[in-house]
Amino acid sequence: MPMETVFSVKPFLAVLVSLIAIPCIISSRSQNIRESWTFAAAFIKFALVLSMLPLVLNGGVVEYTVCQIFPNLGIAFRVDAFGMLFALVASSLWIITSIYSIGYMRHLDEHSQTRYFCFFAVALSATIGVAFSANLLTMYLFYEMLSLATYPLVTHHQDKEARSSGRKYLLYILGGSIGFALPAMLITYHFTGTLDFTGHGVMAGHVTSGTALVLTLMFLFGFAKVGIMPMHSWLPAAMVAPTPVSALLHAVAVVKVGAFSVVRVFTGIVGIDLLAEFNIGTVVCVIASFTIIVASLIAMSQDGLKRRLAFSTIAQLSYIILGVGLVTASGMTGGMLHIAMHAFGKITLFFCAGAIFCATGIKNISQMKGIGKRMPITMTAFFIGSLSVIGLPPCGGFISKWYLVLGTLEAGSIPLLVVLLTSSFLNAVYFLPIVYNAFFCSAEDSLFEPERKEPPLYCVVPLVITSICSVILFFFPQPFLNLAKMAATTFLGG
Amino acid sequence: MTRHLPALIIVIPLLAALFTAGSGWINSKAPFRIAVAALFFSFVCAVLMLIQVVTTGIAMEYRMAGWAGPMGIVYVIDHLSAIVLVVITAVSTLNLVAQKKNIDAEFNDKEGAFNALYVLFTAGLIGMTATGDAFNLYVLLEIVSLSGYALIGLGSRRAPLATLNYLFLGTIGATFYLLGVGYLYIATGTLNMAELATIIPQNMESGVILFAFIICLTGLFVKMAMFPVHGWLPEAYSQATSVSTGLIAPLTTKVTVYIMIRICMTVFTPEYTFGHLDISGFIVLLAIVTIVFGSLSALAQTNVKRMLSYIIIAEVGYMVGGFFLGNRLGISGAILHIINDAAMTLALFLAAGIFIWKTGGESRSDLKGLFAKMPFTMAGFVLAGLSVVGVPPTCGFFSKWYLISGGIQAGNTLFVAALIFSSLVNAVLFFRLFEIAYFEPFADADSHGSNHGSHTHGGALAIKEAPLDMLIPFLIASITLIVLGLYSGTIVTNIIQFAIPTGVI
Amino acid sequence: MRDSDMESIFALVLAKANYVVYIILMMVGLYAMIVKNNLIKKIVGMSIFQTAIILFYVSIGCKRGATIPILVHHASPEAAAHGAEKIAAHAMEAVDVAHYINPLPHVLMLTAIVVGVATLGVALALAIKVYNTYGTVEEDEINQQLRSG
């Protein structure tokens, strides 16, 4: 398929839109005007991303160089199928999360909302920047920008707990990126002379198998946002953030940036051929499997709803890594598709958790018996979200799990198939009881207000939207499925 | 006209210093104005010379009083000196303009003296950078040192003692350098740098030249606060007034590094320094110790200025280690870091100056709640801190890029590890400060509101920024960090590349 | 054997006497700067240290049998009649560099002496300030005051 390359400033504009909105947000006279700036930026961003979709679906690529810093390396953007997939997810979900944020923050009368919305905008800029990066330097730049922009969001409440969680956050994320990813990037540049993401990776022929393995692992643990154990502890700690922050950033943007970055580096820098040739893919699969199983087990023991969701996310992220590590077409398609499917499912779950907190002030699962009678809509959405994460039809998560399972069969690896099936089972074990308890147990009236009270409308509408999307994605997984398949074909050497 | 720029750039400040001192008796506002005018004029000269050198590619040579070298004293402006001159003049002008309020507060009846010392110090630095004569360098080095001693000595109650210590060590350093020049003169019969560079390669076996090299280098190490002769720096810089540190901290150590590069690269030639001598490995090791020691010591400080001083010591280790790696990437990194570190240090100490002006205290805990009170200042401070840590797109990331790449190319894993370690420690250092500024409520907020952190919506948290004439230059300095970062490649390809002799790979 | 060794060392020291002297002076100065407690003594040590270097420079310009580097003019009526240029020309031809000791180190050291004096002045001014602040110029007493104060 001929690769049509278009040079357009759109990728750069998509990144800039939310940054430009910041002065407007800061200087807004009223809350409503301020929120409308956020929406304006979100819609324009989504529109820009969407406008490039037809071209990419046809096999084209959009490129734009912002500036050349070194002779052969600079800040540059390149929109291909994989980047488009992630950007679509992130930008569409920003719109929905903004609606949710309004409901949540206003209902709880949170402080410093302007600061919140500003840094949210920066975080989304950085996310789109990572999605559209053409080389490792640009991606590293936006990765760090995201780490720093999300710190004020995670530590929003500015209390003791936020402070120590913030430290953990920085320790793992900055420690990983400066301590591992940066040297790995420079060593790669030293050996290969380039950091551009190319279809088959740049390392082939320049490094020995030992060096390639070490560099791959340094990238894997360096991009700590992907939550591979032992670089995972920041994620449960970051749950002190307000729920919309947890929802978008930790179910979609931050952790998905980590997964995206790792996959990008594995495919564009290390190269699938090298992963297969030196059996690095196998090592990656083993590490990912370990994380999947252990995280799922820990999730079962958590009583805090958000913490359980956090450990579930850690496991789900490793699915993505596992998918790529399988180095087969279906495996990679499944892994990349999971970025989208898991996003919609998980964000529904977080929205529900926040809605429950908003309406009742409850954070622990053990106190959620009978809550389904109070908030039927919310808990139904929760049920749909958990189906998607477990990977059962009729939710989108089933499709990505299907491809992952196919991938393990293609790779001929029965142990990995067992890992996938076991973790799906464990997912069911720690999600379904919540739903069961919510609907089928008697309410402990002393915990709730007597009359039925759904959370504020601004909170309920988004979670309904995302849960419906999860279902729709099962029936119509386009364009995500097509994008994932296209990307897999490119990386595998079509 | 441009022919005379190399002379004008040093003569005007020297004369201005004289006028500044005198005018202090006539009018109390005049010294400051004359000083700013003179320094700005020098800045313009430096920029013009840089443009000329870059566009023509030829170094400018100026014979003082018409005497041709090697008999006379010759001033040479090549790529390296041109860019360092721009840095010196820019930093000194910006610092003077930014800290006017601090000057008025601290030197109320000594404007003439202070401004004269300030201009004299800068004039000395300019001369040190531009000169092409080894002994002239010593003279100007001592001018800089003496003005520096005086500037620092005018500080707090403990300043005179700290300055005396600095004076003793500084004199030892400068005198060692002088001794080295003496031996060079014995061996070669000339003091002109260009001429030395032609004679030394023919006499590489000479023990005299070896001794000269070692003792010159030792003297310079004392003056730039390498481990283990760094002891004077933290005391001296932390006891001085914020204006003085704002001038001295970004410049002294960096220009001394420049002199080291000039001596080792231009005078002694890379073939001798890296090829013939076998001490590069030892010096890189010394640099590594400096980096680790500086970073760890900074962790232990509660006083903000002392912490910044130890960071400066670590940064000196970066530059010396990068240079003595001996490859083009490392040397480019070292030279780029001279520029970047001067900018970063200026931004940091300007921020410290604003903090001291605002809160009156120098300790970490005085930063409480400043994110809410002074968001713009803190934004600039965050940028400067991130640059020290090495986060793109600030300039600190790119000089680290070159330094680490140089270390990888030279196969010196220990140096790379030290740089990464130092970046991580810097992250801890700065985020500790950011935490205090972000999480703790502002010092004079009501205590009953402090339980909820910043939940109180009240007048105590209304933004009260630093005065504009302090804020604007500071923000200019901070934004320069990003501009420098994005233009790193351009700077290296157009300027630094030509500063390194072609033989170095 | 040992006698001839001693003799050769003695001869060496005598031949390079200026180096030996300056090194000794330098060590004395450094010793004073580092070991002595009294600030004034340290300053004196610094002065000795700098003077050692000055001595070294001046000594290297010396040559055996050479005279001080001041040009001697042969004033004669004819020369006066022929004008100033001729005097200069006569004077120039008469100069034989080997007869004069090297003036350049002397000139350099004039500058260095000035620098030394200025440094001494600044150091003493600082010492006065220290004395006014702490009431003593003994370093250990000052440190004690700092630790307790």
PDB file of C-alpha atoms in Angstrom, chain C residues 16-122:
ATOM      1  CA  LYS C  16      70.011  26.099  41.346  1.00  0.00           C
ATOM      2  CA  ALA C  17      70.074  28.180  44.493  1.00  0.00           C
ATOM      3  CA  ASN C  18      67.319  30.477  43.377  1.00  0.00           C
ATOM      4  CA  TYR C  19      64.907  27.578  42.903  1.00  0.00           C
ATOM      5  CA  VAL C  20      65.710  26.147  46.285  1.00  0.00           C
ATOM      6  CA  VAL C  21      65.266  29.474  48.005  1.00  0.00           C
ATOM      7  CA  TYR C  22      61.961  30.201  46.375  1.00  0.00           C
ATOM      8  CA  ILE C  23      60.613  26.789  47.153  1.00  0.00           C
ATOM      9  CA  ILE C  24      61.618  27.124  50.783  1.00  0.00           C
ATOM     10  CA  LEU C  25      60.030  30.552  51.025  1.00  0.00           C
ATOM     11  CA  MET C  26      56.885  29.248  49.333  1.00  0.00           C
ATOM     12  CA  MET C  27      56.635  26.393  51.794  1.00  0.00           C
ATOM     13  CA  VAL C  28      57.137  28.770  54.699  1.00  0.00           C
ATOM     14  CA  GLY C  29      54.370  30.974  53.399  1.00  0.00           C
ATOM     15  CA  LEU C  30      52.019  28.055  52.815  1.00  0.00           C
ATOM     16  CA  TYR C  31      52.787  26.669  56.231  1.00  0.00           C
ATOM     17  CA  ALA C  32      51.962  29.976  57.841  1.00  0.00           C
ATOM     18  CA  MET C  33      48.729  30.308  55.865  1.00  0.00           C
ATOM     19  CA  ILE C  34      47.510  26.870  56.754  1.00  0.00           C
ATOM     20  CA  VAL C  35      48.801  26.147  60.206  1.00  0.00           C
ATOM     21  CA  LYS C  36      48.821  29.461  62.001  1.00  0.00           C
ATOM     22  CA  ASN C  37      45.814  30.476  64.013  1.00  0.00           C
ATOM     23  CA  ASN C  38      46.218  34.199  64.017  1.00  0.00           C
ATOM     24  CA  LEU C  39      44.695  35.855  60.983  1.00  0.00           C
ATOM     25  CA  ILE C  40      47.419  38.458  60.747  1.00  0.00           C
ATOM     26  CA  LYS C  41      50.035  35.751  60.717  1.00  0.00           C
ATOM     27  CA  LYS C  42      48.144  34.042  57.933  1.00  0.00           C
ATOM     28  CA  ILE C  43      48.135  37.246  55.974  1.00  0.00           C
ATOM     29  CA  VAL C  44      51.848  37.615  56.516  1.00  0.00           C
ATOM     30  CA  GLY C  45      52.268  34.051  55.320  1.00  0.00           C
ATOM     31  CA  MET C  46      50.323  34.899  52.203  1.00  0.00           C
ATOM     32  CA  SER C  47      52.598  37.831  51.610  1.00  0.00           C
ATOM     33  CA  ILE C  48      55.683  35.642  51.990  1.00  0.00           C
ATOM     34  CA  PHE C  49      54.145  33.133  49.596  1.00  0.00           C
ATOM     35  CA  GLN C  50      53.597  35.763  46.954  1.00  0.00           C
ATOM     36  CA  THR C  51      57.041  37.213  47.494  1.00  0.00           C
ATOM     37  CA  ALA C  52      58.575  33.806  46.887  1.00  0.00           C
ATOM     38  CA  ILE C  53      57.087  33.737  43.425  1.00  0.00           C
ATOM     39  CA  ILE C  54      58.275  37.265  42.748  1.00  0.00           C
ATOM     40  CA  LEU C  55      61.760  36.244  43.760  1.00  0.00           C
ATOM     41  CA  PHE C  56      61.568  33.270  41.456  1.00  0.00           C
ATOM     42  CA  TYR C  57      60.617  35.358  38.443  1.00  0.00           C
ATOM     43  CA  VAL C  58      63.255  37.960  39.063  1.00  0.00           C
ATOM     44  CA  SER C  59      65.907  35.343  39.532  1.00  0.00           C
ATOM     45  CA  ILE C  60      65.255  33.586  36.253  1.00  0.00           C
ATOM     46  CA  GLY C  61      66.122  36.689  34.321  1.00  0.00           C
ATOM     47  CA  CYS C  62      69.651  36.707  35.678  1.00  0.00           C
ATOM     48  CA  LYS C  63      72.608  35.913  33.508  1.00  0.00           C
ATOM     49  CA  ARG C  64      76.216  35.384  34.453  1.00  0.00           C
ATOM     50  CA  GLY C  65      78.228  38.511  33.889  1.00  0.00           C
ATOM     51  CA  ALA C  66      75.312  40.579  32.686  1.00  0.00           C
ATOM     52  CA  THR C  67      74.411  44.017  33.874  1.00  0.00           C
ATOM     53  CA  ILE C  68      71.191  45.742  34.791  1.00  0.00           C
ATOM     54  CA  PRO C  69      68.971  46.384  31.775  1.00  0.00           C
ATOM     55  CA  ILE C  70      69.409  50.137  31.498  1.00  0.00           C
ATOM     56  CA  LEU C  71      70.704  51.529  28.251  1.00  0.00           C
ATOM     57  CA  VAL C  72      73.835  53.677  28.528  1.00  0.00           C
ATOM     58  CA  HIS C  73      74.084  56.563  26.058  1.00  0.00           C
ATOM     59  CA  HIS C  74      77.524  57.763  24.882  1.00  0.00           C
ATOM     60  CA  ALA C  75      76.957  61.515  24.918  1.00  0.00           C
ATOM     61  CA  SER C  76      79.364  63.385  22.641  1.00  0.00           C
ATOM     62  CA  PRO C  77      79.327  66.814  20.982  1.00  0.00           C
ATOM     63  CA  GLU C  78      79.171  65.338  17.483  1.00  0.00           C
ATOM     64  CA  ALA C  79      76.215  63.199  18.395  1.00  0.00           C
ATOM     65  CA  ALA C  80      74.487  66.232  19.853  1.00  0.00           C
ATOM     66  CA  ALA C  81      75.152  68.164  16.662  1.00  0.00           C
ATOM     67  CA  HIS C  82      73.752  65.427  14.457  1.00  0.00           C
ATOM     68  CA  GLY C  83      70.443  65.369  16.225  1.00  0.00           C
ATOM     69  CA  ALA C  84      68.415  63.059  18.374  1.00  0.00           C
ATOM     70  CA  GLU C  85      67.840  60.342  15.762  1.00  0.00           C
ATOM     71  CA  LYS C  86      71.531  59.743  15.446  1.00  0.00           C
ATOM     72  CA  ILE C  87      71.800  59.301  19.180  1.00  0.00           C
ATOM     73  CA  ALA C  88      69.092  56.764  19.066  1.00  0.00           C
ATOM     74  CA  ALA C  89      70.771  54.982  16.161  1.00  0.00           C
ATOM     75  CA  HIS C  90      74.062  54.941  17.979  1.00  0.00           C
ATOM     76  CA  ALA C  91      72.405  53.669  21.081  1.00  0.00           C
ATOM     77  CA  MET C  92      70.613  50.915  19.180  1.00  0.00           C
ATOM     78  CA  GLU C  93      73.688  49.506  17.564  1.00  0.00           C
ATOM     79  CA  ALA C  94      75.482  49.423  20.846  1.00  0.00           C
ATOM     80  CA  VAL C  95      73.007  47.108  22.505  1.00  0.00           C
ATOM     81  CA  ASP C  96      74.029  43.500  22.786  1.00  0.00           C
ATOM     82  CA  VAL C  97      71.245  41.550  24.374  1.00  0.00           C
ATOM     83  CA  ALA C  98      73.523  39.055  26.041  1.00  0.00           C
ATOM     84  CA  HIS C  99      75.020  41.821  28.190  1.00  0.00           C
ATOM     85  CA  TYR C 100      71.773  42.704  29.869  1.00  0.00           C
ATOM     86  CA  ILE C 101      69.679  40.620  32.181  1.00  0.00           C
ATOM     87  CA  ASN C 102      66.174  39.980  30.950  1.00  0.00           C
ATOM     88  CA  PRO C 103      63.991  42.945  31.904  1.00  0.00           C
ATOM     89  CA  LEU C 104      60.686  41.290  31.123  1.00  0.00           C
ATOM     90  CA  PRO C 105      60.350  39.315  34.365  1.00  0.00           C
ATOM     91  CA  HIS C 106      61.114  42.485  36.277  1.00  0.00           C
ATOM     92  CA  VAL C 107      58.332  44.277  34.491  1.00  0.00           C
ATOM     93  CA  LEU C 108      55.931  41.428  35.083  1.00  0.00           C
ATOM     94  CA  MET C 109      56.827  41.402  38.727  1.00  0.00           C
ATOM     95  CA  LEU C 110      56.222  45.099  39.091  1.00  0.00           C
ATOM     96  CA  THR C 111      52.643  44.259  38.243  1.00  0.00           C
ATOM     97  CA  ALA C 112      52.666  41.278  40.548  1.00  0.00           C
ATOM     98  CA  ILE C 113      54.010  43.345  43.413  1.00  0.00           C
ATOM     99  CA  VAL C 114      51.189  45.816  42.930  1.00  0.00           C
ATOM    100  CA  VAL C 115      48.732  42.952  42.930  1.00  0.00           C
ATOM    101  CA  GLY C 116      50.303  41.615  46.077  1.00  0.00           C
ATOM    102  CA  VAL C 117      50.058  44.961  47.793  1.00  0.00           C
ATOM    103  CA  ALA C 118      46.412  45.323  46.811  1.00  0.00           C
ATOM    104  CA  THR C 119      45.647  41.828  48.062  1.00  0.00           C
ATOM    105  CA  LEU C 120      47.423  42.613  51.303  1.00  0.00           C
ATOM    106  CA  GLY C 121      45.373  45.764  51.675  1.00  0.00           C
ATOM    107  CA  VAL C 122      42.082  44.003  51.082  1.00  0.00           C
TER     108      VAL C 122
END
